[in-house]
PDB file of C-alpha atoms and ligand atoms in Angstrom:
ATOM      1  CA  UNK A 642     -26.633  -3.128  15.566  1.00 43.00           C
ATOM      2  CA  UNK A 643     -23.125  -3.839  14.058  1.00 46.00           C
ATOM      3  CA  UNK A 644     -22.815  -6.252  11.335  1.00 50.00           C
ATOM      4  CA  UNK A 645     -20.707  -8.771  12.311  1.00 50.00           C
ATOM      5  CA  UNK A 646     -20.095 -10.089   8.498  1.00 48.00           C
ATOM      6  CA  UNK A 647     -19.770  -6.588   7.185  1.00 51.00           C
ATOM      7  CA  UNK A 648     -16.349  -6.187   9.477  1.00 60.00           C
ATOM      8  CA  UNK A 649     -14.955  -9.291   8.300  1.00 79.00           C
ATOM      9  CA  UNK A 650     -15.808  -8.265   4.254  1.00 90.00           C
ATOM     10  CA  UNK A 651     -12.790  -9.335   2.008  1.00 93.00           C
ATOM     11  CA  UNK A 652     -11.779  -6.421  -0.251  1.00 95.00           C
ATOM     12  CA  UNK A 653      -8.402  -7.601  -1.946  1.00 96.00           C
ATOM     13  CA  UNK A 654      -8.397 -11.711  -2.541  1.00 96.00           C
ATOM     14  CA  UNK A 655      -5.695 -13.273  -4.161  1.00 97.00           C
ATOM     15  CA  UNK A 656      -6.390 -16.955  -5.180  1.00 97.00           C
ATOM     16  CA  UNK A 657      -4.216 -19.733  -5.887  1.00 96.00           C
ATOM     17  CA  UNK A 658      -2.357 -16.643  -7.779  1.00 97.00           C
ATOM     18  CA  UNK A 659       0.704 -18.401 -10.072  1.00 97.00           C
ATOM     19  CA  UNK A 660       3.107 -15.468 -11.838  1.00 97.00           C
ATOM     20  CA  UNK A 661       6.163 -16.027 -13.670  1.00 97.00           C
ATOM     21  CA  UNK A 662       7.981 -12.963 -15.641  1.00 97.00           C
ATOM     22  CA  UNK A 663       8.519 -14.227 -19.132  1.00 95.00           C
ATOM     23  CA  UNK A 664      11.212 -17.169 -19.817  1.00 94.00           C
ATOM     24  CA  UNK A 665      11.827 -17.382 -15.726  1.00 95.00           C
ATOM     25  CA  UNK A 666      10.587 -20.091 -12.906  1.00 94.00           C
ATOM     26  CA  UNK A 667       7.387 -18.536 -11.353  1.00 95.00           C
ATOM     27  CA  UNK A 668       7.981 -15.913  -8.875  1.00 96.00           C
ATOM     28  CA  UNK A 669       4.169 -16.643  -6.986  1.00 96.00           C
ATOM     29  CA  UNK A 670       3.211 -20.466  -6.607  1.00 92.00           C
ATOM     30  CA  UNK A 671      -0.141 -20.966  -5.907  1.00 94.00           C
ATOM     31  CA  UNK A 672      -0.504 -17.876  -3.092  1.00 96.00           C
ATOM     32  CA  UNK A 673      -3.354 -17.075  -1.876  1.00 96.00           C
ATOM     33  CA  UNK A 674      -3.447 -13.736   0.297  1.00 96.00           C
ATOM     34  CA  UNK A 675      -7.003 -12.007   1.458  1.00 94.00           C
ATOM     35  CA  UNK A 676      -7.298  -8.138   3.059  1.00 95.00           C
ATOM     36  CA  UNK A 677     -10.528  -7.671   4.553  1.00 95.00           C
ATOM     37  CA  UNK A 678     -12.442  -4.487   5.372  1.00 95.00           C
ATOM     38  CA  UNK A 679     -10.440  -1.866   7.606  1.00 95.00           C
ATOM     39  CA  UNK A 680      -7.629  -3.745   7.776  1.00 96.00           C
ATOM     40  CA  UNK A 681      -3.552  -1.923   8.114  1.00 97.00           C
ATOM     41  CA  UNK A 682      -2.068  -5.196   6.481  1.00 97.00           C
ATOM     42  CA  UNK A 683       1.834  -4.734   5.935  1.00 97.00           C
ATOM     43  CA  UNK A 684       3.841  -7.303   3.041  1.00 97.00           C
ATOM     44  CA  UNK A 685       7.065  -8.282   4.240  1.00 96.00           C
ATOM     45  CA  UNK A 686       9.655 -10.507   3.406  1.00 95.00           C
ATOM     46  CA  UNK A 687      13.489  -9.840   2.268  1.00 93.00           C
ATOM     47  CA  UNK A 688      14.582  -8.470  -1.060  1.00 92.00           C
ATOM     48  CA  UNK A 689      13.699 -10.495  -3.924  1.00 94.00           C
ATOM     49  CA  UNK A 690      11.039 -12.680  -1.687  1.00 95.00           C
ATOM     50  CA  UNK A 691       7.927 -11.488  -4.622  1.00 96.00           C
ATOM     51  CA  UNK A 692       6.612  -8.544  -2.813  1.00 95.00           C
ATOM     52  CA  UNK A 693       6.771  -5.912  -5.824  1.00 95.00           C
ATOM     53  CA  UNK A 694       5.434  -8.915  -7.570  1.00 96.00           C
ATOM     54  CA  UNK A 695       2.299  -8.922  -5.523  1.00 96.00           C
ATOM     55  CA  UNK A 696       1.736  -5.589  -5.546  1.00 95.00           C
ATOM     56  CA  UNK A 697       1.554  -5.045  -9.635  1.00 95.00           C
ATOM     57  CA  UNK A 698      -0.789  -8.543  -9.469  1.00 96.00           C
ATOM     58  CA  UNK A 699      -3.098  -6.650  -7.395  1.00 95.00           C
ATOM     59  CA  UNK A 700      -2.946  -3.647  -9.285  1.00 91.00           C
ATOM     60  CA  UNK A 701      -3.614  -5.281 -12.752  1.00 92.00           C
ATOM     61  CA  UNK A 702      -0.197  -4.379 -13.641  1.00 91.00           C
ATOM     62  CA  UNK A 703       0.761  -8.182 -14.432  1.00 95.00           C
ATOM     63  CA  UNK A 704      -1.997 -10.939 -15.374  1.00 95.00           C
ATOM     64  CA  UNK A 705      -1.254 -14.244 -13.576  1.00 96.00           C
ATOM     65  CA  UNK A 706      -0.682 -17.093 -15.692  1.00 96.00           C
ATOM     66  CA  UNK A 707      -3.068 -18.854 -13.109  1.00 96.00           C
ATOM     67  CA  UNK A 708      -5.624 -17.798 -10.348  1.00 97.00           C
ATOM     68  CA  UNK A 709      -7.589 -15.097  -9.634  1.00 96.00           C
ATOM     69  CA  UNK A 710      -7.188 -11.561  -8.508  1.00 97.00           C
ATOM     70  CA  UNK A 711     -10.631 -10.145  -6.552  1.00 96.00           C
ATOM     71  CA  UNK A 712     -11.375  -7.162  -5.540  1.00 95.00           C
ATOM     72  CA  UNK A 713     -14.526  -6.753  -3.030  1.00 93.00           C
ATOM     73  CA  UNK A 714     -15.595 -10.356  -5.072  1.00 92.00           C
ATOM     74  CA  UNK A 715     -15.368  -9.372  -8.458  1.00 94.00           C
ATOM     75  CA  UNK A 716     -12.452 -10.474 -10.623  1.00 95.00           C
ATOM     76  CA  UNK A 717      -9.930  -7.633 -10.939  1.00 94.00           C
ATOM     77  CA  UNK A 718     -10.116  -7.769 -15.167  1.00 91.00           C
ATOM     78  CA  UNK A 719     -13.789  -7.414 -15.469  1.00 93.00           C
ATOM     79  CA  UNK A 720     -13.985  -4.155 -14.309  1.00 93.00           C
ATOM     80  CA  UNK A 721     -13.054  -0.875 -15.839  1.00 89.00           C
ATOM     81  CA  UNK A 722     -10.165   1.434 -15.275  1.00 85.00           C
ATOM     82  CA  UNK A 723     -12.566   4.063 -13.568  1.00 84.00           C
ATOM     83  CA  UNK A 724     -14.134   1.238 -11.797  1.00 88.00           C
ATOM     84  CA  UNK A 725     -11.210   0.121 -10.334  1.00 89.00           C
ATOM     85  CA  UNK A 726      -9.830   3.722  -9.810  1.00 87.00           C
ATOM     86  CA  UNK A 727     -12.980   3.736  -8.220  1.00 87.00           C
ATOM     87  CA  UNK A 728     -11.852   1.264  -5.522  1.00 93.00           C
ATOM     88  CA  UNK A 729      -8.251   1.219  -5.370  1.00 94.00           C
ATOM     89  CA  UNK A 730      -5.565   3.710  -5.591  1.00 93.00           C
ATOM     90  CA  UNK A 731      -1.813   2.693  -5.534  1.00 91.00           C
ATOM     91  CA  UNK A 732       1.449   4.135  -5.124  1.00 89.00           C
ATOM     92  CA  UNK A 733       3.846   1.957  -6.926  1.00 87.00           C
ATOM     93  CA  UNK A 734       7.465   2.757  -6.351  1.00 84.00           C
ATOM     94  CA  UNK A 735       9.955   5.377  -7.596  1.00 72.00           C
ATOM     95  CA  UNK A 736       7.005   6.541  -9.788  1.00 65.00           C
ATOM     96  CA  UNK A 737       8.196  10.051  -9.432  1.00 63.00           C
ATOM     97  CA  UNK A 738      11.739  10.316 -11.286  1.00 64.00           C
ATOM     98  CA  UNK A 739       9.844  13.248 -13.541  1.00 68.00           C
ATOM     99  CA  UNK A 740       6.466  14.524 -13.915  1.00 76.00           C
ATOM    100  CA  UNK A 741       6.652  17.910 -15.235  1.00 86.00           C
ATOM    101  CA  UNK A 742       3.367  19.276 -13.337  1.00 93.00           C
ATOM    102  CA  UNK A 743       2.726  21.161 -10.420  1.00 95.00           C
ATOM    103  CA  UNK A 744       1.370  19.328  -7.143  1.00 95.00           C
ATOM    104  CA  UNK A 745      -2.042  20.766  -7.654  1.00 95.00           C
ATOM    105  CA  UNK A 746      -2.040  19.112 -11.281  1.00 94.00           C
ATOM    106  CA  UNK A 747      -0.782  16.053  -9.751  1.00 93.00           C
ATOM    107  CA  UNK A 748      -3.329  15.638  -7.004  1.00 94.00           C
ATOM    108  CA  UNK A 749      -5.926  16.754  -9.354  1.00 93.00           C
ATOM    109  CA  UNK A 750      -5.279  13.766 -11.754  1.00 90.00           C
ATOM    110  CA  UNK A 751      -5.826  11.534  -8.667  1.00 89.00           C
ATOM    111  CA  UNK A 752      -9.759  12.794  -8.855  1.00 88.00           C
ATOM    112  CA  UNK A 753      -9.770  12.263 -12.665  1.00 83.00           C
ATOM    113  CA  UNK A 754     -11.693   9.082 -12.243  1.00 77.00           C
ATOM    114  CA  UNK A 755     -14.205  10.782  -9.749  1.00 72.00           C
ATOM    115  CA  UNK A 756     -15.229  13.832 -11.926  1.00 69.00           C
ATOM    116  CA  UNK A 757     -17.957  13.569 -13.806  1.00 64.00           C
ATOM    117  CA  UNK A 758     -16.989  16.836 -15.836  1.00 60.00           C
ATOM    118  CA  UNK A 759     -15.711  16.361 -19.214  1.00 60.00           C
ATOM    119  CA  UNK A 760     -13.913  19.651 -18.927  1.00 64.00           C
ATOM    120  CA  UNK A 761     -12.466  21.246 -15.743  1.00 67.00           C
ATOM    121  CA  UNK A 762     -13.198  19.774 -12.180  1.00 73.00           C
ATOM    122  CA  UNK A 763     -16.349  21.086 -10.581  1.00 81.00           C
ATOM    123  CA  UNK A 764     -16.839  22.411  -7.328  1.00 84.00           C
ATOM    124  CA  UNK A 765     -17.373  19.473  -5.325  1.00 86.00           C
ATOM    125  CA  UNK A 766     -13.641  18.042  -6.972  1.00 88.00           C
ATOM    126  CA  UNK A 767     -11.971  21.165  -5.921  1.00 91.00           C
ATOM    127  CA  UNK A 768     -13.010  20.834  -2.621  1.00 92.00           C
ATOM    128  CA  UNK A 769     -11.558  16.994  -2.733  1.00 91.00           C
ATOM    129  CA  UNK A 770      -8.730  17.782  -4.084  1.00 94.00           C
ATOM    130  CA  UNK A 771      -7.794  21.156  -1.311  1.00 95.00           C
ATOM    131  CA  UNK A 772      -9.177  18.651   1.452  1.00 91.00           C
ATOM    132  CA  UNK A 773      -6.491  15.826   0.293  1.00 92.00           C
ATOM    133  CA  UNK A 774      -3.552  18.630   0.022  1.00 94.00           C
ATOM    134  CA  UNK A 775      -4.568  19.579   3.789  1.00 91.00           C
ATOM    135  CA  UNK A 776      -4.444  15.724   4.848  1.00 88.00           C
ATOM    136  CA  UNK A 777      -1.485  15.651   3.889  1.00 88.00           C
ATOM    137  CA  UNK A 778      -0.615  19.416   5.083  1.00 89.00           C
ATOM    138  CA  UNK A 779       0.776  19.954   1.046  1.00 93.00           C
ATOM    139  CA  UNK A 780      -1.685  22.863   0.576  1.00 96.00           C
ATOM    140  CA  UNK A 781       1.574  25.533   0.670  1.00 96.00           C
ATOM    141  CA  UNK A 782       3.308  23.457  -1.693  1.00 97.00           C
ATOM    142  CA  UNK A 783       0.304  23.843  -4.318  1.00 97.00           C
ATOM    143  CA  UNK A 784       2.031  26.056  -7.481  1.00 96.00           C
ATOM    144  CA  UNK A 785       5.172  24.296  -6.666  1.00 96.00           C
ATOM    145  CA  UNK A 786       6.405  21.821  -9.528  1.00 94.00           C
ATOM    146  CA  UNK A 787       6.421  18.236  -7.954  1.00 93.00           C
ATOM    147  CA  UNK A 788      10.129  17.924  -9.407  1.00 91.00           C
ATOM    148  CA  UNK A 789      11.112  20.732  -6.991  1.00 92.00           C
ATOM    149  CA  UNK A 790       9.997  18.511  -3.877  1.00 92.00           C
ATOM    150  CA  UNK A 791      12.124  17.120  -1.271  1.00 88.00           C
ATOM    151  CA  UNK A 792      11.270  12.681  -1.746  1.00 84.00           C
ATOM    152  CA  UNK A 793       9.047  12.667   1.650  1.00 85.00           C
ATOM    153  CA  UNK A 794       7.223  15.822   0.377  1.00 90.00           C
ATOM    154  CA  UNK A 795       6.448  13.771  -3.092  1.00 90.00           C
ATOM    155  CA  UNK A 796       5.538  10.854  -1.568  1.00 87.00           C
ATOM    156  CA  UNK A 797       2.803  12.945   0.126  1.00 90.00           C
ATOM    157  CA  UNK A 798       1.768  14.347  -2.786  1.00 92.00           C
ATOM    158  CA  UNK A 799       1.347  11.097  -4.144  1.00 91.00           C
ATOM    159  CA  UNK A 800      -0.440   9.912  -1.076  1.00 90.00           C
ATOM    160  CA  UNK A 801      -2.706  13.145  -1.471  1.00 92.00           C
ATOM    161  CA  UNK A 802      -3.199  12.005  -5.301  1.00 93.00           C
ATOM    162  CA  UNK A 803      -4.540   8.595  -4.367  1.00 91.00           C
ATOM    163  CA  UNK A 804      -6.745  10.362  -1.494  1.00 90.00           C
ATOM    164  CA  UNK A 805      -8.465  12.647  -3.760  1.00 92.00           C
ATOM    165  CA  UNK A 806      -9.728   9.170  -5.759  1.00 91.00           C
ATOM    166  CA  UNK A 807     -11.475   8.510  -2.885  1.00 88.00           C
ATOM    167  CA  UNK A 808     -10.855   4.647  -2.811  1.00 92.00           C
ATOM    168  CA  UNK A 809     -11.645   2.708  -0.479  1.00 94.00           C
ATOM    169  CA  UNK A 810      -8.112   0.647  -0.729  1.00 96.00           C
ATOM    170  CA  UNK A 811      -5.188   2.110  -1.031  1.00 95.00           C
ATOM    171  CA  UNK A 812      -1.653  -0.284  -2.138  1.00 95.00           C
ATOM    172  CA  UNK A 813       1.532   1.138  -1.689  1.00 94.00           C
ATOM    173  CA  UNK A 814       4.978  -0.635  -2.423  1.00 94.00           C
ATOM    174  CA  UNK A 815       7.532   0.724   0.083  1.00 91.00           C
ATOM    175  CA  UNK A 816       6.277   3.878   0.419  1.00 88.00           C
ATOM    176  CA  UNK A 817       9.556   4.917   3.139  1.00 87.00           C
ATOM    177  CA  UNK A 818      12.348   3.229   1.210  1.00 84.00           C
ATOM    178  CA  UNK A 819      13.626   6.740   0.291  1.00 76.00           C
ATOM    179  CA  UNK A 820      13.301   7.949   3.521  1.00 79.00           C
ATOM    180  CA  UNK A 821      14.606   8.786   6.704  1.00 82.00           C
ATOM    181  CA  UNK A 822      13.803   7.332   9.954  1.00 86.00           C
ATOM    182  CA  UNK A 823      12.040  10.466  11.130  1.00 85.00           C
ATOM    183  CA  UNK A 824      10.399  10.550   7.571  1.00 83.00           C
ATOM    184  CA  UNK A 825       9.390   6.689   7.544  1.00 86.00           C
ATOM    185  CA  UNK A 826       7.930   7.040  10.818  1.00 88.00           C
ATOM    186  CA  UNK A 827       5.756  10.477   9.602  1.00 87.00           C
ATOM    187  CA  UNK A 828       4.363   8.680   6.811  1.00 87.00           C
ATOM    188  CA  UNK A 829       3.195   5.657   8.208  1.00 91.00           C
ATOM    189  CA  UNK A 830       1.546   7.504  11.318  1.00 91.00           C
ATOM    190  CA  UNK A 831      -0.321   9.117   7.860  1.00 89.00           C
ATOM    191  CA  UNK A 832      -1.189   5.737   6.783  1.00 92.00           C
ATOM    192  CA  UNK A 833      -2.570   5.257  10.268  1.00 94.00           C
ATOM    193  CA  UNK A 834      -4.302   8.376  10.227  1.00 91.00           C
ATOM    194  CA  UNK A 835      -6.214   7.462   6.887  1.00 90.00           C
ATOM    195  CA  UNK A 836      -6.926   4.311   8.208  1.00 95.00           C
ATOM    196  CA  UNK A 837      -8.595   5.174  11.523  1.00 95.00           C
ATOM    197  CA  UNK A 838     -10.247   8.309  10.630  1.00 92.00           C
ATOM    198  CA  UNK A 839     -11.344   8.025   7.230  1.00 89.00           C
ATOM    199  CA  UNK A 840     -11.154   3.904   7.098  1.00 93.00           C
ATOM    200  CA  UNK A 841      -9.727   3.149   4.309  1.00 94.00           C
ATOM    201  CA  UNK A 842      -8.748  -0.546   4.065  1.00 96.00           C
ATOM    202  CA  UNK A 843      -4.434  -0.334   3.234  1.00 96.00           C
ATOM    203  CA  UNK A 844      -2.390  -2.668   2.367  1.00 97.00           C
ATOM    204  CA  UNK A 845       1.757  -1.542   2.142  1.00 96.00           C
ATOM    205  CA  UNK A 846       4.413  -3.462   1.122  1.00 95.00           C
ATOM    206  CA  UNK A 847       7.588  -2.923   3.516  1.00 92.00           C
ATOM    207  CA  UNK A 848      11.356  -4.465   3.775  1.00 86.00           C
ATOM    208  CA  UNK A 849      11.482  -2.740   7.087  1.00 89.00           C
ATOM    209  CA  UNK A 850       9.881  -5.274   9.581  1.00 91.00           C
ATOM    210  CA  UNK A 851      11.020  -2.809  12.708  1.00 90.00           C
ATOM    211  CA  UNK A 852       8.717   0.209  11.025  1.00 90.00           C
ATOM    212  CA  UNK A 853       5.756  -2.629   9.842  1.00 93.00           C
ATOM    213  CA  UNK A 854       5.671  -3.882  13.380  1.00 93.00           C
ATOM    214  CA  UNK A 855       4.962  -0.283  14.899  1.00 91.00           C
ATOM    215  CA  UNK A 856       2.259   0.203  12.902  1.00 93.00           C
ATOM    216  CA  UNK A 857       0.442  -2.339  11.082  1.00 95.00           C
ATOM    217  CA  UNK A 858      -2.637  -4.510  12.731  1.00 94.00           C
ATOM    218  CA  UNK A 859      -1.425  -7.807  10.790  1.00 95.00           C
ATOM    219  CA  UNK A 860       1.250  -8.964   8.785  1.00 96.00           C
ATOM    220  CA  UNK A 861       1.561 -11.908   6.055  1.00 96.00           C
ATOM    221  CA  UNK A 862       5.067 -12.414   5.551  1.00 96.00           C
ATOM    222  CA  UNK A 863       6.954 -14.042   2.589  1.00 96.00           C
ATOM    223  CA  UNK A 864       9.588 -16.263   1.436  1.00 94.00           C
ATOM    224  CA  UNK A 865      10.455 -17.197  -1.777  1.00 94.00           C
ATOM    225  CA  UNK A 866       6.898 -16.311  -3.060  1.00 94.00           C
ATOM    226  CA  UNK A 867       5.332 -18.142  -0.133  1.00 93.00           C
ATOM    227  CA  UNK A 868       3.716 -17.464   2.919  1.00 94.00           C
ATOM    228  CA  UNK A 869       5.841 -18.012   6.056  1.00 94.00           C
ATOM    229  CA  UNK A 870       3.787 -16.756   8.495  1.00 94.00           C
ATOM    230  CA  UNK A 871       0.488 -14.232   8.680  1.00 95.00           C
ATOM    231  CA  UNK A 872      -1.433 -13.156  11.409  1.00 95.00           C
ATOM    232  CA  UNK A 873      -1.152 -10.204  14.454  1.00 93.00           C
ATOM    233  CA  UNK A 874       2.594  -8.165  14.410  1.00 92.00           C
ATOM    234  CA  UNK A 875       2.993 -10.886  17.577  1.00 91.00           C
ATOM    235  CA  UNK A 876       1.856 -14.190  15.607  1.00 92.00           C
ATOM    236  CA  UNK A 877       4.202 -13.447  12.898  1.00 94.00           C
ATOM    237  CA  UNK A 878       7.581 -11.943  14.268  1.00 92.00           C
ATOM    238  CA  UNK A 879       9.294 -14.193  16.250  1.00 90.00           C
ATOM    239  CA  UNK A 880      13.071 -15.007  16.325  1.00 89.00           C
ATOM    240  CA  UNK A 881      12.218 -19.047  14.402  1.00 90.00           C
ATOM    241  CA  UNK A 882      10.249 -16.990  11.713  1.00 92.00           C
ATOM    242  CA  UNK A 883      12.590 -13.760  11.345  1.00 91.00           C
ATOM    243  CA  UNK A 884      15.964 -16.335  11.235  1.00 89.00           C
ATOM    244  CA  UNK A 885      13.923 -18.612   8.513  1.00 89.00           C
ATOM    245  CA  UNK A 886      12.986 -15.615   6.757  1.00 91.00           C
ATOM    246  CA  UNK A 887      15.823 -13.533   6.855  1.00 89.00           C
ATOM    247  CA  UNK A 888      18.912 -16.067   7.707  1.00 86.00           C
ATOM    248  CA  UNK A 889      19.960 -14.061  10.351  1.00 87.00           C
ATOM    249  CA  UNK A 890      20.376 -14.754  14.036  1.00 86.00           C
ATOM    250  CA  UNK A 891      17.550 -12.594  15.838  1.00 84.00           C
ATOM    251  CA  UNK A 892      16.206 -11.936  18.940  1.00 87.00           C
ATOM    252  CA  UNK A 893      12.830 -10.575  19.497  1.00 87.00           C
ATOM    253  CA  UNK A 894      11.752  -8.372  22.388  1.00 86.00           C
ATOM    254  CA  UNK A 895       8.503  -6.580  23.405  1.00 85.00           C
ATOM    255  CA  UNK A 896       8.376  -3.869  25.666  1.00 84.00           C
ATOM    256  CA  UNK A 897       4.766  -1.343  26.351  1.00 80.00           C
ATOM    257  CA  UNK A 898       3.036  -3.585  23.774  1.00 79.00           C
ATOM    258  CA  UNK A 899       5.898  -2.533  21.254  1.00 82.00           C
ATOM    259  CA  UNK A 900       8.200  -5.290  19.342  1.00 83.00           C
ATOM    260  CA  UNK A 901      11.644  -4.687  19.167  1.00 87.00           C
ATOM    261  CA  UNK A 902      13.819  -6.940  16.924  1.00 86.00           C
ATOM    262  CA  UNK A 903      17.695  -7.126  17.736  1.00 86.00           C
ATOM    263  CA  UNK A 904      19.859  -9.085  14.745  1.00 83.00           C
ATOM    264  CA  UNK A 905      22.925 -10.810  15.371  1.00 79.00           C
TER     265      UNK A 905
HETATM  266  P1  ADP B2455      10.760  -8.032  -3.760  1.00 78.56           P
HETATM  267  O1  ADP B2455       9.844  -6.901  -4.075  1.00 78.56           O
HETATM  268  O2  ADP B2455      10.305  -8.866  -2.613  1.00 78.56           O
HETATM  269  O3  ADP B2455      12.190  -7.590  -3.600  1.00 78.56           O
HETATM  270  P2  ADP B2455      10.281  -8.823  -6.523  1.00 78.56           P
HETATM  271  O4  ADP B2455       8.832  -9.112  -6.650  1.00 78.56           O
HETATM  272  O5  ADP B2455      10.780  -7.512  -7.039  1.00 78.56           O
HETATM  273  O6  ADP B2455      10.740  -9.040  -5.000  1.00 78.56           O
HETATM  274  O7  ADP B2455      11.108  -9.961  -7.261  1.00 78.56           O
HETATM  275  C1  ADP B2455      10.846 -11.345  -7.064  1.00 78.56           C
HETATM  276  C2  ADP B2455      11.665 -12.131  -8.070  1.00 78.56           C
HETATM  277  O8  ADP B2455      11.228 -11.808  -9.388  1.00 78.56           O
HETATM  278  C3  ADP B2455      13.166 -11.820  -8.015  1.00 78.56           C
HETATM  279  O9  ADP B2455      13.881 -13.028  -8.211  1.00 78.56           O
HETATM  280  C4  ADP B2455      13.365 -10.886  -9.205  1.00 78.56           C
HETATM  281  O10 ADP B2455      14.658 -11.026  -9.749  1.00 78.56           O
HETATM  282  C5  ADP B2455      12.313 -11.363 -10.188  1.00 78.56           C
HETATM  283  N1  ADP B2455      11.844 -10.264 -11.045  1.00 78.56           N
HETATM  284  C6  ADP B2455      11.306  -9.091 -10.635  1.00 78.56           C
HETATM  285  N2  ADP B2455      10.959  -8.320 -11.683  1.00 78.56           N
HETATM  286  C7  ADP B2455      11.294  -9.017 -12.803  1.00 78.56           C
HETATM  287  C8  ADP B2455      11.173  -8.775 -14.206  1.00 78.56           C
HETATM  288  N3  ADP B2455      10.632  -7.645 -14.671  1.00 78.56           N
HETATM  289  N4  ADP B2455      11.604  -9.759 -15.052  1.00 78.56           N
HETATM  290  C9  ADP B2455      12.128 -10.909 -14.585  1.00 78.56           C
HETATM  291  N5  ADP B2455      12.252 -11.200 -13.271  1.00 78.56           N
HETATM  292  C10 ADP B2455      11.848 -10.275 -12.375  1.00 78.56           C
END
């Protein structure tokens, strides 16, 4: 029988989370924000709204001067970089301006925290590592030095990186902002993909609320470092939330269960 509580398990909990970047006015007041189990959550808000902020608060990258960061229940700075490797796997932005390896030794890092080889990756790493290439339909592109790659083909190999960790989160901040629409709309089917098929619980931060609404279950949507809205892509986009949000005229329209905004 399915367990009801198990669906509804929170695996990334932020609580009453207060950050401020040295000598400024706190970017996060109080916020609370929770991603449960299975979940395609997208972030979204307009530039400058605390998005990146969230993201390196939930990846350890910044310590909040108040609250608590959880992940599956346990705070976030009691447990080990393996341990959390374990669990999450992010994809920050513009991390790839120059790593000097080859997209097999990028991918392989990804599985550093899995191996439990000193030396060398054993079989069963290998296989992790070729089966996260394929995913992401990189395998060709193995010998070829990640500085060589078109951006959409390294933001697969950084999506293929964080697979072979095998967590069961996976954070990305704005993984299409370097891309094009055709690119953008690739990727996140990928996202999709990962999430249905292999269920891994994501949570991406976007600025595109056209591309969020295709393909994310819910949204949580911010202002200012607050919560506007959160809920289903139809709870949360609506022209009084997107003109609050965004201080634009909109309109929004849904057609085949599809939103479409139009700005004026
Ligand atoms: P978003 O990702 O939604 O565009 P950010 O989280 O990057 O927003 O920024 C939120 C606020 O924090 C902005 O006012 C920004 O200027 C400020 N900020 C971001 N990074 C820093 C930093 N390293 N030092 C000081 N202020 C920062």
């Amino acid at each position: 029988m399915m367990d009801r509580g198990a669906e509804k398990q929170e695996v990334l909990t932020l609580k009453n989370v207060t950050y401020a970047y040295p000598n400024a006015d706190a970017v996060l007041k109080e916020f609370d924000l929770s991603v449960e189990k299975g979940q395609f959550l997208g972030i979204i808000g307009p530039s400058g709204a605390g998005k990146t902020t969230i993201f390196r608060v939930l990846s350890g990258y910044l310590k909040p001067q108040k609250g608590k960061v959880l992940i599956k229940g346990k705070e976030l700075k009691e447990l080990s970089h393996s341990e959390r490797a374990r669990t999450m796997a992010m994809v920050p932005q513009g991390i790839y301006a120059v790593l000097p390896y080859t997209v097999w030794q990028i991918v392989e890092m990804g599985r550093l925290s899995r191996s439990s080889r000193i030396s060398g990756m054993a079989s069963d790493d290998i296989r992790r590592i070729e089966e996260a290439l394929d995913f992401v339909k990189m395998t060709r592109y193995s010998a070829r030095y990640f500085n060589s790659l078109s951006g959409g083909e390294k933001q697969r190999v950084l999506i293929a990186m964080s697979l072979a960790q095998d967590p069961e989160i996976l954070l990305l901040d704005e993984p299409t902002a370097s891309l094009d629409i055709g690119l953008k709309s690739h990727l996140m089917s990928l996202l999709k993909k990962l999430n249905r098929e292999k269920g891994i619980t994501v949570a991406t931060i976007s600025h595109d609320i056209q591309l969020a609404s295709s393909f994310c279950d819910k949204l949580v949507m911010i202002k200012n470092g607050m919560i506007v809205s959160h809920g289903t892509v139809k709870d949360v986009l609506n022209s009084d939330t997107i003109s609050r949000v965004y201080s634009c005229e909109a309109e929004v329209f849904e057609h085949m269960n599809k939103i479409y905004i139009e700005t004026k």
